[in-house]
Coordinates of C-alpha atoms in Angstrom, one line a residue:
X19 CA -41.2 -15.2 13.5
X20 CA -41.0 -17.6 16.3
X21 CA -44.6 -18.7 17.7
X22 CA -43.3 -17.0 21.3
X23 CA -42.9 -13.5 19.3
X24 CA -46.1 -13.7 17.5
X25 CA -48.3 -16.0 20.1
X26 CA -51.4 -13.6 20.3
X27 CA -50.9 -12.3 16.5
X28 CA -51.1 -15.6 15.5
X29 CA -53.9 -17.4 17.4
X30 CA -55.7 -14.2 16.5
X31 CA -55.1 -15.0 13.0
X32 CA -56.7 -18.3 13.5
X33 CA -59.9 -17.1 14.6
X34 CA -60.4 -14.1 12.6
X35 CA -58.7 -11.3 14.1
X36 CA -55.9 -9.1 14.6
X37 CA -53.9 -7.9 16.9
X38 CA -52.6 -4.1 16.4
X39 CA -50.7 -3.2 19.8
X40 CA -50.7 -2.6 23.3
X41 CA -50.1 -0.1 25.6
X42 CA -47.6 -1.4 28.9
X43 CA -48.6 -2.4 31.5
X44 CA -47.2 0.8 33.6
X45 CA -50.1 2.5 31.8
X46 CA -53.0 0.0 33.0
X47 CA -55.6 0.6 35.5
X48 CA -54.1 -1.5 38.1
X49 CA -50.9 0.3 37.8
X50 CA -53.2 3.8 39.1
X51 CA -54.2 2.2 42.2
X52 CA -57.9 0.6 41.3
X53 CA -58.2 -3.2 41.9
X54 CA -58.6 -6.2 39.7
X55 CA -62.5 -6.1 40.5
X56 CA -62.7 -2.5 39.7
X57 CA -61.5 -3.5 36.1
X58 CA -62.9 -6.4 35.5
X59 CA -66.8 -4.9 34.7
X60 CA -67.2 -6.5 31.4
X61 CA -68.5 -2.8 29.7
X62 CA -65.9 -0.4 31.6
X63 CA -62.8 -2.9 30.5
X64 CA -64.0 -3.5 26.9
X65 CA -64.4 0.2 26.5
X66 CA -60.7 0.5 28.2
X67 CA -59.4 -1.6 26.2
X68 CA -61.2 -0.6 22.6
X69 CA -59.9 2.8 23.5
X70 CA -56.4 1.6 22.5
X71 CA -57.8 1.5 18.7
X72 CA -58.4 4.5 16.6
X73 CA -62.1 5.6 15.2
X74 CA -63.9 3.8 17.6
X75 CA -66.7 5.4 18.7
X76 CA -69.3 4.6 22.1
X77 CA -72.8 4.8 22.8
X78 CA -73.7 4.0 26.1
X79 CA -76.9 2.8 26.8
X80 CA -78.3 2.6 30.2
X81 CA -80.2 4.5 33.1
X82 CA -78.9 7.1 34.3
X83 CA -78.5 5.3 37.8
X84 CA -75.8 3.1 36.0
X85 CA -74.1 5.3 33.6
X86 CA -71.0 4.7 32.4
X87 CA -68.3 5.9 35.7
X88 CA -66.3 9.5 35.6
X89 CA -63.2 7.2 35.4
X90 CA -64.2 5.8 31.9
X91 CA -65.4 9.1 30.1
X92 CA -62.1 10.7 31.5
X93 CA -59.7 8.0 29.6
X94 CA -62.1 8.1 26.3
X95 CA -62.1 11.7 26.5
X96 CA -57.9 11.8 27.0
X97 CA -57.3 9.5 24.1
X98 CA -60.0 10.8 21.8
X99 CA -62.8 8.7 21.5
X100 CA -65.8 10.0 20.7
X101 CA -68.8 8.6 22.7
X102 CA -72.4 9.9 23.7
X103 CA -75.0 8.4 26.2
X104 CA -78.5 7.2 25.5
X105 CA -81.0 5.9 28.2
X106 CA -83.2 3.8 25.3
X107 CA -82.2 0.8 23.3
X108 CA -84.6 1.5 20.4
X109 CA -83.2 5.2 20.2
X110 CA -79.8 4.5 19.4
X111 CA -80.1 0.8 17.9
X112 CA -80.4 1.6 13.9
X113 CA -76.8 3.8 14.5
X114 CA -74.9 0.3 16.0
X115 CA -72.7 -1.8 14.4
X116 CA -72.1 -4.1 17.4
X117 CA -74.6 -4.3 20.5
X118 CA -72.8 -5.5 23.2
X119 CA -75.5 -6.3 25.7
X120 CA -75.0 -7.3 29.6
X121 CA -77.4 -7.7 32.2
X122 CA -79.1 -5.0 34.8
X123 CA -76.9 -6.3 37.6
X124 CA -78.9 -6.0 40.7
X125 CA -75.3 -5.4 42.4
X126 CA -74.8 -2.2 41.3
X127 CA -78.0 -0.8 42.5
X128 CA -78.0 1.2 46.1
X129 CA -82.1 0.2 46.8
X130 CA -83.6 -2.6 45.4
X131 CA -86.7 -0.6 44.0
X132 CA -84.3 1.0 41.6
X133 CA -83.3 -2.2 40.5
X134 CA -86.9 -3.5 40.1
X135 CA -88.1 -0.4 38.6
X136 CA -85.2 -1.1 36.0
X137 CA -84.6 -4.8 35.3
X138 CA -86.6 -5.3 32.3
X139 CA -86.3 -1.8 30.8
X140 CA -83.0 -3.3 28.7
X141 CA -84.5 -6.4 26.9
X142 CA -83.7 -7.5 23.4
X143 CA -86.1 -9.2 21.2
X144 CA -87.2 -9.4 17.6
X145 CA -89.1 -6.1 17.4
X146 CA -86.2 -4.3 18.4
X147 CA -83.7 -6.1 16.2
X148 CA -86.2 -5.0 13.1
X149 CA -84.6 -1.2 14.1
X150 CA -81.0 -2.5 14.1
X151 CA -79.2 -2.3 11.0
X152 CA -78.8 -5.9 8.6
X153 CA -75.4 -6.2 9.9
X154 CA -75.3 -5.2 13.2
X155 CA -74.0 -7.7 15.5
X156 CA -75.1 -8.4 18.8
X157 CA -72.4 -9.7 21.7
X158 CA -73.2 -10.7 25.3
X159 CA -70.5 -12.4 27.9
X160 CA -73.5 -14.8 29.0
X161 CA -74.7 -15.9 30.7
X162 CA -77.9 -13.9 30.1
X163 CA -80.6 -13.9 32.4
X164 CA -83.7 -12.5 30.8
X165 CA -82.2 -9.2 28.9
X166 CA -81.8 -11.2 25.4
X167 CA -84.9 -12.8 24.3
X168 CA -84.5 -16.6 23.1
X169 CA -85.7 -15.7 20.1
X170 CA -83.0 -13.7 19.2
X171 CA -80.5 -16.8 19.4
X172 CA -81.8 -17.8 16.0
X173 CA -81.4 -14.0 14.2
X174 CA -78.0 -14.3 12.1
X175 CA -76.5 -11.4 13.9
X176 CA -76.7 -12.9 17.6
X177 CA -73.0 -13.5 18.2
X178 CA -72.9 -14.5 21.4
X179 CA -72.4 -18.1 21.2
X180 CA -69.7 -17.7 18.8
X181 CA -68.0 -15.7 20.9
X182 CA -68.2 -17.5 24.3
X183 CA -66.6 -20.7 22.1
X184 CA -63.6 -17.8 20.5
X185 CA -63.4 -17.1 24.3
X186 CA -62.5 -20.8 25.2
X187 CA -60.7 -21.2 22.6
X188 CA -58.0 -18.2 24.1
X189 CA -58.1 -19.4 27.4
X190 CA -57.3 -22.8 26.4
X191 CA -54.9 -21.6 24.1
X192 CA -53.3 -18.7 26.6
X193 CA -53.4 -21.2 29.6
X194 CA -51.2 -24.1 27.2
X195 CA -48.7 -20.9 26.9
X196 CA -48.4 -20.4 30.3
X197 CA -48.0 -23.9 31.1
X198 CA -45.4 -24.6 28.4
X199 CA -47.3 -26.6 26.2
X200 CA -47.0 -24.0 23.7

């Protein structure tokens, strides 16, 4: 197949991955009238996209002042995908096979007690990886402000360096496309 037919299948290939399909792009979120900010939150998007994939299945882990928006649940819920809600880390932590962990965003709070009440209740560290399963993985979008101990960097599942160098690598890889260098 020519590399312009297989472009993303192939670079995919090169780091590890796969891709199995899309949805077009008259089905996207942009298409129903929200902005590119609104689908650009790291968590919402990833769940969006994910949903595309069969038996996945969500647990999302946060106050309830920052649950997870109507807008999400209603497009898991339409396509199938099971999920469930948790407000502690260590309840839900030994059931995960990936942890993908972001920041309290102090943005998304309406009072900044809230926010202070709440910043540090979502902190990984080494006691709480001892509850996570042997192969868990743990992904962040970094960077990280205080919400992954250092410590953690050296535990074999921290991903999150691999993955912001996988991230360059597409981005330098779908910016040569679009320039023609590819």
């Amino acid at each position: 197949m020519p590399k312009n037919d297989s472009f993303l299948s192939t670079l995919f290939d090169f780091i590890g991955g796969a891709v199995e399909g899309f949805s077009d792009a008259a089905n996207s979120s942009t298409a129903k009238g929200e902005s590119l900010s609104d689908t650009i939150r790291t968590v919402h998007s990833l769940a969006e996209a994910m949903a595309r994939y069969k038996n996945n299945r969500y647990i999302f882990i946060s106050p309830n002042e920052l649950r997870v928006p109507e807008y999400v649940t209603q497009e898991l819920d339409e396509v199938g995908i099971e999920y469930t809600t948790a407000e502690r880390l260590e309840s839900v932590i030994g059931d995960l096979d990936i942890l993908y962990m972001t920041r309290v965003q102090k943005e998304r709070f309406f009072n900044e007690q809230d926010y202070i009440r709440l910043k540090d209740s979502y902190i990984l560290d080494n006691q709480k990886m001892t509850l996570a399963r042997k192969n868990m993985i743990v992904l962040h979008p970094l960077p990280r402000v205080n919400e992954i101990a250092p410590e953690v960097d050296d535990d074999p599942r921290a991903a999150y360096f691999k993955q912001v160098k996988y991230g360059m690598y597409v981005r330098m890889a779908l910016i040569a496309k679009l320039t023609g260098v590819l």
